[in-house]
Coordinates of C-alpha atoms and ligand atoms in Angstrom, one line a residue:
M1 CA 176.4 177.2 91.8
T2 CA 174.0 177.8 89.4
K3 CA 173.7 181.3 87.9
H4 CA 170.5 182.3 86.5
I5 CA 169.6 184.2 83.1
F6 CA 166.1 186.0 82.9
V7 CA 165.3 186.9 79.3
T8 CA 162.5 189.5 79.6
G9 CA 159.9 191.2 76.7
G10 CA 159.1 194.4 75.8
V11 CA 157.4 196.6 73.2
V12 CA 155.1 194.3 71.7
S13 CA 155.1 190.2 71.8
S14 CA 156.2 187.9 69.0
L15 CA 159.7 188.7 69.4
G16 CA 161.4 185.7 69.8
K17 CA 161.5 185.6 73.8
G18 CA 162.1 181.6 73.1
L19 CA 164.4 182.0 70.2
N20 CA 167.1 183.9 71.4
S21 CA 166.8 182.0 75.3
A22 CA 167.3 178.9 72.5
S23 CA 170.0 180.6 70.7
M24 CA 171.8 181.3 74.2
G25 CA 171.7 177.7 75.2
M26 CA 173.4 176.5 72.0
L27 CA 176.2 178.8 72.4
L28 CA 176.5 178.4 76.1
E29 CA 176.4 174.8 75.5
S30 CA 179.1 175.4 72.2
R31 CA 181.2 176.6 75.2
G32 CA 180.9 173.1 77.1
L33 CA 178.3 174.9 79.7
K34 CA 175.5 173.0 81.6
V35 CA 172.6 174.7 79.9
R36 CA 168.5 173.9 80.6
L37 CA 166.0 176.4 80.1
Q38 CA 162.2 176.7 81.1
K39 CA 159.7 179.4 79.9
F40 CA 156.9 180.6 82.7
D41 CA 153.5 181.8 80.8
P42 CA 151.6 184.5 82.6
Y43 CA 148.2 182.5 81.2
V44 CA 145.7 181.0 83.7
N45 CA 145.2 178.0 82.2
I46 CA 147.4 175.2 83.5
D47 CA 149.2 174.0 80.8
P48 CA 148.5 174.6 77.3
G49 CA 146.6 171.3 76.7
T50 CA 143.4 172.3 76.5
M51 CA 143.5 175.4 74.5
S52 CA 142.6 175.3 70.4
P53 CA 145.8 175.0 67.5
Y54 CA 144.4 178.6 66.8
E55 CA 145.0 180.1 69.9
H56 CA 148.1 179.1 71.1
G57 CA 150.0 176.8 68.3
E58 CA 151.4 173.7 68.5
V59 CA 151.0 172.1 72.0
Y60 CA 154.9 170.4 72.4
V61 CA 154.9 167.1 74.5
T62 CA 158.0 166.3 76.4
E63 CA 160.0 162.8 77.7
D64 CA 157.9 162.9 81.2
G65 CA 154.5 163.6 78.9
A66 CA 154.1 167.2 79.9
E67 CA 152.2 169.4 77.2
T68 CA 153.8 172.1 77.1
D69 CA 154.2 175.3 74.8
L70 CA 156.3 175.2 71.5
D71 CA 159.1 177.4 72.5
L72 CA 160.5 174.2 74.3
G73 CA 160.4 172.4 71.0
H74 CA 162.7 175.6 70.3
Y75 CA 165.0 174.6 73.4
E76 CA 165.5 171.0 72.3
R77 CA 165.9 172.1 68.7
F78 CA 169.1 174.2 69.6
T79 CA 170.6 172.4 72.4
N80 CA 170.7 169.2 73.9
T81 CA 169.1 169.6 76.9
E82 CA 165.9 167.4 77.5
T83 CA 163.0 169.5 78.6
N84 CA 160.2 168.2 81.3
R85 CA 157.6 168.9 83.6
Y86 CA 159.6 171.7 85.4
C87 CA 160.2 173.8 82.3
N88 CA 157.2 175.4 81.8
F89 CA 154.8 176.9 84.3
T90 CA 151.5 179.5 83.9
T91 CA 150.0 181.5 86.2
G92 CA 147.8 178.6 86.7
S93 CA 150.4 176.1 87.5
I94 CA 151.5 178.6 90.1
Y95 CA 148.3 179.2 91.6
Y96 CA 146.8 175.5 92.0
S97 CA 150.4 174.6 93.3
V98 CA 149.8 177.5 95.7
I99 CA 145.9 176.5 96.5
M100 CA 146.7 173.3 97.2
K101 CA 149.4 173.9 99.9
E102 CA 146.6 176.0 101.7
R103 CA 144.1 173.4 101.6
K104 CA 146.9 171.3 103.0
G105 CA 147.6 173.7 105.5
E106 CA 150.7 174.1 104.9
Y107 CA 151.1 177.5 105.1
L108 CA 150.0 177.7 109.2
G109 CA 146.8 179.8 109.3
K110 CA 148.9 182.8 107.7
T111 CA 147.1 184.6 105.0
V112 CA 147.7 183.3 101.1
Q113 CA 149.5 186.8 99.4
V114 CA 150.7 187.3 95.8
I115 CA 154.3 188.3 98.1
P116 CA 155.1 186.6 99.3
H117 CA 152.9 183.2 98.2
I118 CA 152.9 183.1 94.3
T119 CA 156.6 184.5 94.0
N120 CA 158.4 182.2 96.6
E121 CA 156.1 179.2 94.1
I122 CA 158.1 180.8 91.2
M123 CA 161.9 181.2 92.6
E124 CA 160.6 177.5 93.8
C125 CA 160.1 177.0 90.4
I126 CA 162.9 178.6 89.1
Q127 CA 165.3 176.5 91.7
K128 CA 164.2 173.1 90.2
L129 CA 166.5 173.4 87.7
D130 CA 169.4 174.2 89.8
G131 CA 172.1 171.4 90.6
P132 CA 175.7 170.6 90.2
D133 CA 175.5 169.6 87.1
T134 CA 173.3 172.6 86.0
D135 CA 176.1 175.6 85.0
V136 CA 172.9 178.1 84.0
V137 CA 169.2 177.9 84.4
I138 CA 167.6 180.4 81.9
S139 CA 164.4 181.9 82.3
E140 CA 162.1 182.9 79.7
I141 CA 159.2 184.9 80.7
G142 CA 156.2 184.5 78.7
G143 CA 154.4 188.1 77.7
I144 CA 155.6 191.2 78.2
V145 CA 156.6 193.6 80.4
G146 CA 153.6 195.8 81.7
D147 CA 151.4 192.8 81.0
I148 CA 148.9 192.9 84.4
E149 CA 149.3 189.0 84.9
N150 CA 153.4 189.8 84.0
Q151 CA 153.8 191.8 87.5
P152 CA 154.1 188.5 90.4
F153 CA 156.6 187.2 87.7
L154 CA 158.7 190.1 87.5
E155 CA 158.4 191.0 91.1
A156 CA 159.6 186.9 91.8
I157 CA 162.8 187.1 89.6
R158 CA 163.9 190.9 91.2
Q159 CA 163.8 189.0 94.7
F160 CA 165.3 185.8 93.6
G161 CA 168.9 188.6 92.0
Q162 CA 168.5 189.7 95.4
K163 CA 168.1 186.4 96.8
V164 CA 171.6 184.6 95.1
G165 CA 173.2 187.7 94.6
R166 CA 173.1 189.4 91.9
E167 CA 176.1 188.8 90.8
N168 CA 174.6 185.1 89.3
V169 CA 172.4 186.4 87.5
L170 CA 171.6 188.4 84.6
Y171 CA 168.7 190.0 83.5
I172 CA 168.5 190.1 79.8
H173 CA 165.5 192.1 77.8
L174 CA 164.6 191.4 74.1
T175 CA 162.8 194.3 72.7
L176 CA 161.7 196.2 69.7
I177 CA 163.3 199.1 68.2
P178 CA 161.1 200.0 65.3
Y179 CA 161.2 202.0 61.9
L180 CA 159.3 204.2 60.7
S181 CA 159.6 204.3 56.6
A182 CA 157.9 207.8 56.7
A183 CA 159.9 209.5 59.0
E184 CA 162.6 207.4 57.7
E185 CA 163.6 207.3 61.3
I186 CA 164.5 204.4 63.8
K187 CA 162.8 204.9 67.2
T188 CA 163.8 204.6 70.6
K189 CA 161.3 205.6 72.2
P190 CA 159.4 202.5 73.2
T191 CA 162.5 200.4 74.6
Q192 CA 163.1 203.5 76.4
H193 CA 159.9 202.9 78.1
S194 CA 159.4 199.3 78.3
V195 CA 162.6 199.4 80.0
G196 CA 161.4 202.6 82.4
M197 CA 159.1 199.3 83.4
L198 CA 161.5 196.9 83.9
R199 CA 162.9 199.2 86.4
Q200 CA 159.7 201.0 88.1
A201 CA 159.5 196.6 88.4
G202 CA 162.9 197.0 90.7
I203 CA 164.4 195.5 87.4
Q204 CA 167.9 197.0 85.8
P205 CA 168.8 195.0 82.8
D206 CA 171.9 193.9 81.5
I207 CA 171.9 193.6 78.3
I208 CA 168.8 195.0 75.6
I209 CA 168.5 192.7 72.3
C210 CA 167.1 194.8 69.6
R211 CA 165.2 192.8 67.4
T212 CA 165.3 195.5 63.9
E213 CA 164.5 196.0 60.4
K214 CA 167.7 198.0 60.5
H215 CA 171.0 198.4 61.4
L216 CA 171.6 200.3 64.9
S217 CA 174.0 203.6 64.3
A218 CA 176.6 204.1 67.0
E219 CA 174.3 207.3 67.7
V220 CA 171.1 205.0 68.3
K221 CA 173.1 202.7 70.7
E222 CA 174.3 205.2 72.5
K223 CA 171.1 207.2 72.9
L224 CA 170.2 202.9 74.2
S225 CA 172.0 203.2 76.8
L226 CA 172.2 206.7 77.8
F227 CA 168.0 205.9 78.5
C228 CA 168.1 203.4 79.5
N229 CA 171.2 202.6 82.2
V230 CA 172.9 199.7 79.7
D231 CA 176.7 199.7 78.6
K232 CA 176.4 200.5 75.1
N233 CA 178.2 196.9 74.4
A234 CA 175.9 195.4 75.7
I235 CA 173.1 196.7 73.1
I236 CA 173.0 194.2 71.3
E237 CA 171.2 194.2 67.5
E238 CA 169.6 191.6 66.2
K239 CA 168.0 192.0 62.5
D240 CA 165.7 189.6 61.0
V241 CA 166.9 186.8 60.2
K242 CA 164.3 185.5 57.8
P243 CA 163.9 182.5 56.5
Y244 CA 165.9 180.1 59.0
L245 CA 165.6 180.6 62.6
Y246 CA 169.1 178.7 63.3
E247 CA 170.9 181.9 61.7
I248 CA 170.2 183.7 64.9
P249 CA 172.7 182.6 67.4
L250 CA 175.2 183.5 64.8
I251 CA 173.9 187.2 64.8
L252 CA 174.8 186.8 68.4
V253 CA 177.8 185.1 68.3
E254 CA 178.8 188.4 65.5
Q255 CA 177.6 191.1 68.3
G256 CA 179.7 189.7 71.6
L257 CA 176.6 188.3 73.4
D258 CA 177.9 184.8 74.4
K259 CA 181.2 186.9 75.4
L260 CA 179.0 189.1 77.2
I261 CA 176.9 186.8 79.1
I262 CA 180.1 184.7 79.9
Q263 CA 182.0 188.4 81.7
K264 CA 178.9 189.2 83.2
L265 CA 178.4 185.8 84.7
S266 CA 182.0 185.2 85.4
L267 CA 181.7 181.8 83.6
K268 CA 183.7 178.9 83.3
T269 CA 183.8 177.7 80.0
N270 CA 185.6 174.6 77.7
G271 CA 186.3 174.7 74.6
D272 CA 184.2 177.5 71.9
N273 CA 182.6 175.2 68.7
I274 CA 179.6 175.8 66.7
D275 CA 181.7 174.4 63.7
K276 CA 178.9 172.0 63.1
W277 CA 176.0 174.7 63.5
L278 CA 177.6 176.6 60.7
S279 CA 177.6 173.4 58.8
I280 CA 173.8 173.0 59.2
L281 CA 173.5 176.4 57.8
E282 CA 176.0 175.6 54.9
T283 CA 173.8 173.2 54.0
L284 CA 170.9 175.1 54.9
K285 CA 171.9 178.0 52.5
N286 CA 173.2 176.0 49.6
P287 CA 171.8 172.6 49.6
S288 CA 172.3 170.2 46.5
Q289 CA 168.6 169.4 45.5
A290 CA 165.2 170.7 46.0
T291 CA 162.1 168.7 47.1
E292 CA 158.2 169.8 47.9
I293 CA 155.7 168.4 50.9
A294 CA 152.0 169.0 50.8
I295 CA 151.3 168.9 54.7
V296 CA 147.4 168.6 54.5
G297 CA 145.7 169.8 58.0
K298 CA 143.0 171.7 59.3
Y299 CA 145.4 174.4 61.1
I300 CA 147.2 175.3 58.1
G301 CA 146.6 178.8 58.7
H302 CA 148.2 179.5 61.7
Q303 CA 151.6 179.7 61.9
S304 CA 152.9 177.7 64.5
A305 CA 150.2 175.2 64.4
Y306 CA 152.5 172.4 62.8
E307 CA 155.7 174.3 64.4
S308 CA 157.8 171.3 65.5
I309 CA 156.7 169.3 61.8
Y310 CA 157.5 172.4 59.7
E311 CA 161.4 172.4 61.5
S312 CA 161.5 168.7 61.0
L313 CA 161.0 168.5 57.6
I314 CA 163.8 171.0 57.2
H315 CA 165.9 169.0 59.3
G316 CA 164.9 165.8 57.1
G317 CA 166.4 168.1 54.4
V318 CA 169.5 169.1 55.9
G319 CA 169.9 165.0 56.5
N320 CA 169.6 164.4 52.9
S321 CA 171.8 168.0 51.4
A322 CA 167.7 169.1 50.4
R323 CA 165.6 173.1 50.3
V324 CA 162.6 171.3 51.6
K325 CA 159.8 174.1 50.0
V326 CA 156.0 173.7 51.9
R327 CA 153.1 173.3 50.2
R328 CA 150.6 173.9 52.9
V329 CA 147.3 172.5 51.9
E330 CA 143.3 173.2 54.1
S331 CA 141.8 169.8 54.0
M332 CA 138.5 171.7 54.2
D333 CA 139.3 173.0 50.5
I334 CA 140.0 169.2 49.6
E335 CA 136.6 168.4 50.3
K336 CA 135.0 171.1 48.6
N337 CA 136.7 171.7 45.6
G338 CA 138.5 167.9 45.5
V339 CA 142.1 166.9 45.8
K340 CA 144.0 167.1 42.5
S341 CA 144.4 170.8 42.0
Y342 CA 145.9 170.9 45.5
L343 CA 148.7 167.9 45.6
E344 CA 149.8 167.9 42.0
G345 CA 153.2 168.7 41.1
V346 CA 154.0 167.6 45.3
A347 CA 156.8 165.1 45.8
G348 CA 155.4 163.7 49.5
I349 CA 152.2 164.2 51.8
L350 CA 151.9 164.8 55.5
V351 CA 148.4 164.4 57.4
P352 CA 149.8 165.5 61.0
G353 CA 148.4 165.0 64.0
G354 CA 144.7 166.6 64.9
F355 CA 140.9 166.4 67.2
G356 CA 137.7 166.8 65.5
E357 CA 135.7 165.7 62.6
R358 CA 136.3 168.6 60.9
G359 CA 138.6 168.1 57.9
V360 CA 139.1 164.0 58.5
E361 CA 137.5 163.6 55.1
G362 CA 139.5 165.5 52.8
K363 CA 143.1 164.7 54.7
I364 CA 141.4 160.8 55.0
E365 CA 141.1 162.2 50.1
A366 CA 144.9 163.0 50.6
I367 CA 145.5 159.5 51.8
R368 CA 144.4 157.7 49.2
Y369 CA 145.6 160.2 46.8
A370 CA 149.0 159.3 47.5
R371 CA 148.5 155.7 47.8
E372 CA 147.0 155.2 44.2
N373 CA 149.6 157.8 42.5
K374 CA 152.4 155.7 44.9
I375 CA 153.3 159.3 46.4
P376 CA 155.9 158.8 49.7
F377 CA 153.2 159.6 52.5
F378 CA 153.8 160.4 55.9
G379 CA 151.2 160.1 58.9
I380 CA 151.6 161.2 62.3
C381 CA 149.3 160.4 64.8
L382 CA 145.8 161.3 63.3
G383 CA 147.2 161.0 59.9
M384 CA 148.1 157.3 60.6
Q385 CA 144.0 156.7 61.9
C386 CA 143.2 158.5 58.9
A387 CA 145.5 155.8 57.3
T388 CA 143.7 153.3 58.6
I389 CA 140.4 154.5 57.9
E390 CA 141.0 155.4 54.5
F391 CA 142.5 151.7 53.6
A392 CA 139.7 150.0 55.4
R393 CA 136.9 151.7 53.5
N394 CA 138.8 151.5 49.9
V395 CA 141.1 148.7 49.8
C396 CA 139.3 146.1 52.5
N397 CA 135.5 147.9 51.1
L398 CA 134.5 148.2 55.0
K399 CA 131.8 151.1 54.2
G400 CA 131.6 153.0 57.1
A401 CA 135.0 152.8 58.6
N402 CA 135.9 155.2 60.8
S403 CA 137.1 156.7 64.2
T404 CA 134.5 156.3 67.0
E405 CA 135.8 159.7 68.1
F406 CA 134.3 161.1 64.5
D407 CA 131.2 158.6 64.6
I408 CA 130.5 157.2 68.1
N409 CA 128.0 154.5 66.3
T410 CA 130.5 153.3 63.1
V411 CA 130.0 150.2 61.8
H412 CA 133.9 149.5 61.3
P413 CA 135.3 151.3 64.5
V414 CA 139.1 151.0 63.0
I415 CA 140.1 153.3 65.3
S416 CA 138.5 153.5 68.4
L417 CA 139.9 154.9 72.6
L418 CA 142.1 152.8 74.1
E419 CA 140.9 151.0 77.1
E420 CA 142.4 152.9 79.2
Q421 CA 140.7 156.4 78.3
R422 CA 137.2 154.4 79.2
K423 CA 137.1 155.9 82.3
V424 CA 138.8 159.1 82.0
S425 CA 136.3 162.3 82.3
S426 CA 138.6 165.4 82.9
K427 CA 141.2 166.9 80.1
G428 CA 144.1 167.8 80.4
G429 CA 146.9 166.5 81.2
T430 CA 145.0 163.0 81.1
M431 CA 145.8 161.6 77.3
R432 CA 148.5 158.8 76.9
L433 CA 151.1 161.2 76.7
G434 CA 155.1 161.3 76.7
A435 CA 157.6 158.7 75.7
Q436 CA 156.6 155.4 75.5
P437 CA 158.8 152.6 74.3
C438 CA 157.8 150.5 70.9
V439 CA 159.0 147.2 69.3
L440 CA 160.0 147.4 65.3
Q441 CA 159.4 144.5 62.5
V442 CA 162.9 144.3 60.7
N443 CA 162.8 144.3 57.1
T444 CA 160.6 147.6 57.4
K445 CA 160.9 151.1 56.4
A446 CA 160.8 152.0 59.8
F447 CA 163.1 149.4 60.7
Q448 CA 165.6 150.6 57.9
A449 CA 165.3 154.2 58.9
Y450 CA 165.9 153.6 62.8
G451 CA 168.3 150.6 62.2
R452 CA 167.3 149.2 65.4
R453 CA 164.6 147.2 67.0
D454 CA 163.9 149.2 69.7
I455 CA 162.9 152.5 70.0
S456 CA 161.0 155.1 72.0
E457 CA 158.6 158.0 71.2
R458 CA 156.3 160.7 72.4
H459 CA 152.9 160.4 72.2
R460 CA 149.7 162.3 72.6
H461 CA 146.5 160.4 71.5
R462 CA 143.3 158.6 72.7
Y463 CA 142.7 156.4 69.9
E464 CA 144.1 153.9 68.5
F465 CA 144.3 151.4 66.3
N466 CA 141.5 148.6 67.0
N467 CA 143.2 144.8 66.5
T468 CA 139.8 143.3 65.5
Y469 CA 140.8 144.7 62.4
K470 CA 144.4 143.1 61.6
E471 CA 143.4 140.4 59.9
I472 CA 141.5 141.9 57.4
F473 CA 144.5 144.2 56.9
L474 CA 147.2 142.5 57.4
S475 CA 145.4 140.1 53.5
K476 CA 144.4 143.4 52.4
G477 CA 148.8 144.0 52.4
M478 CA 149.3 146.4 55.4
I479 CA 152.6 145.9 57.3
F480 CA 152.5 146.4 60.8
S481 CA 155.7 147.4 61.6
G482 CA 155.8 149.1 65.5
H483 CA 154.1 148.0 68.6
S484 CA 154.4 148.7 72.3
P485 CA 156.6 145.8 73.9
N486 CA 153.4 144.1 75.1
E487 CA 152.3 143.5 71.4
Q488 CA 148.6 145.4 72.2
L489 CA 149.1 148.9 70.3
V490 CA 149.8 149.0 67.5
E491 CA 152.6 152.1 67.0
I492 CA 153.0 151.8 63.1
I493 CA 151.9 151.0 59.9
E494 CA 153.1 150.5 56.4
L495 CA 152.1 149.3 53.0
K496 CA 153.4 146.9 50.6
D497 CA 153.7 148.1 46.9
H498 CA 154.1 151.6 47.9
P499 CA 157.9 153.3 47.8
W500 CA 157.2 155.1 51.1
F501 CA 153.7 154.6 53.1
V502 CA 154.4 155.0 56.6
C503 CA 152.4 156.5 59.4
V504 CA 153.1 156.8 63.0
Q505 CA 151.0 157.2 66.1
F506 CA 153.5 158.9 68.0
H507 CA 154.8 162.1 67.4
P508 CA 158.4 161.7 65.7
E509 CA 158.6 165.8 65.2
F510 CA 158.9 166.3 68.7
K511 CA 162.8 164.7 68.8
S512 CA 164.2 165.7 65.6
K513 CA 166.8 167.9 65.5
P514 CA 168.8 169.7 63.4
I515 CA 171.7 168.5 63.9
N516 CA 170.3 164.8 64.4
P517 CA 167.4 165.2 61.7
H518 CA 164.6 162.4 63.0
P519 CA 165.4 159.2 60.8
L520 CA 161.6 159.2 59.7
F521 CA 161.9 162.4 58.7
K522 CA 165.1 162.1 57.2
E523 CA 163.4 159.0 55.5
F524 CA 160.5 160.5 54.1
I525 CA 162.9 163.2 52.4
R526 CA 164.4 160.7 51.1
A527 CA 161.7 158.5 49.2
A528 CA 160.0 162.2 48.4
I529 CA 164.0 163.2 46.3
G530 CA 163.1 159.6 45.2
F531 CA 160.1 160.2 43.7
Y532 CA 161.0 163.4 42.0
K533 CA 163.7 162.1 40.5
E534 CA 161.4 159.0 38.7
N535 CA 158.7 161.2 37.5
N536 CA 160.1 164.0 35.8
Ligands
LIG601 N1 142.2 162.6 68.1 C1 143.6 161.3 67.7 C2 143.3 160.7 69.2 O1 143.6 161.4 70.4 C3 144.8 161.5 67.1 C4 145.9 162.1 68.5 C5 146.9 163.5 67.5 O2 146.8 163.5 66.1 N2 147.8 163.8 68.2 O3 144.2 159.6 69.5

């Protein structure tokens, strides 16, 4: 029987429920258990696919093409589980499903209500991940206890415990223990209140994870234990771990969280091995070399807009025993002040995905700088499209070349709408999404990286390389190193006479893990290290 862990948050948001859920998943896996993870987001959008990165941060794409919360990226990076569209639900998607059922008459004339219809729907979503192969499902409830929109989710997980038996579920509450420097005191009251609210909703947490800047004394733990009605050994101290997120599982192990979960859920484990994880941390902390990469984008100011890219660069570093320093460059700044001062001295440049015209010319300038100065360059999705435009304008002499996304009347539409997109008008889940096969040409940088011809990568785009221009590009030194199996879509481009200039139409960052760095990120970092050595 599948057991369930519910992770709720208290006091403030952004405490790292996703990272903690992912870390628990990793620890349970290391003991031979099969784990799956999912997230419930209380907002009304059906999914984050239509939200601005400023608003929501990165949109993470699953193999099956769902546009989901970036916490699913943590789940996949920390564990071996694959996420899919059943791993992220929102208030919007839950209501949408219930309303569709109502329209089909599935409720047989009943009044459709939050309880039981919405809560039943939530419980069904939780059980979608159950199965003979799954020992534990970890469900993260977004937002914090006390939010109005959180209530149906709390009620559903309360009922769920009742339904499957309290011994088969575990409620873990992640909270903040603030330190007031003026009073030089740690404060437990906000946590007491948030647990109080949880108990009002009928949920007694089994374990409390305390995010804290300071060590929690035995006295503080006793107080929390008493007022929150939680065993003292189930008060877990989690001190801030910056800069390495991958340290969180170790902190939790030190505090005995894994043992506690196993004991409380009576799980049968097999082995206990986190050696690989430890060796990654060792490399992260004591790398043998270093390199600096610039990311040129337009959501640079938002902490998590390029989350998977930042992490993948770290993985690429681990793969080369190198520390990767990231220089975040706002593409509009390049448009205003020129490229040189922003990019001088970096060993590699990356232009990530994006939408809309703003900042595109700055990205194109950055790409030109990378091409002309033979600095390793990695273009991803929009980054590949910008590299195509740059090459068209400055190498093929196609003046005014552009993507029809930015200039519908361009004389040279080197990037244009995918054929299948021409009839699409509604937003949300309508792009070319998810895993698509791709065939590599041998003797290319891409082939060198992957070491095989057939690959599959995740996509999220509407526009593509316009094949009408292939001949001119070929004659000027562009290499088309990856195509869709029917050869209709260009998926990877490279440049001759450049140490490493590789651009992909897909998003390799969604498949990179610390334990298994993505081959393109690994090769990019390797090229950057080589560039630095040659030029210094
Ligand atoms: N805006 C471009 C497109 O839709 C690129 C998308 C992206 O970078 N994810 O094709």
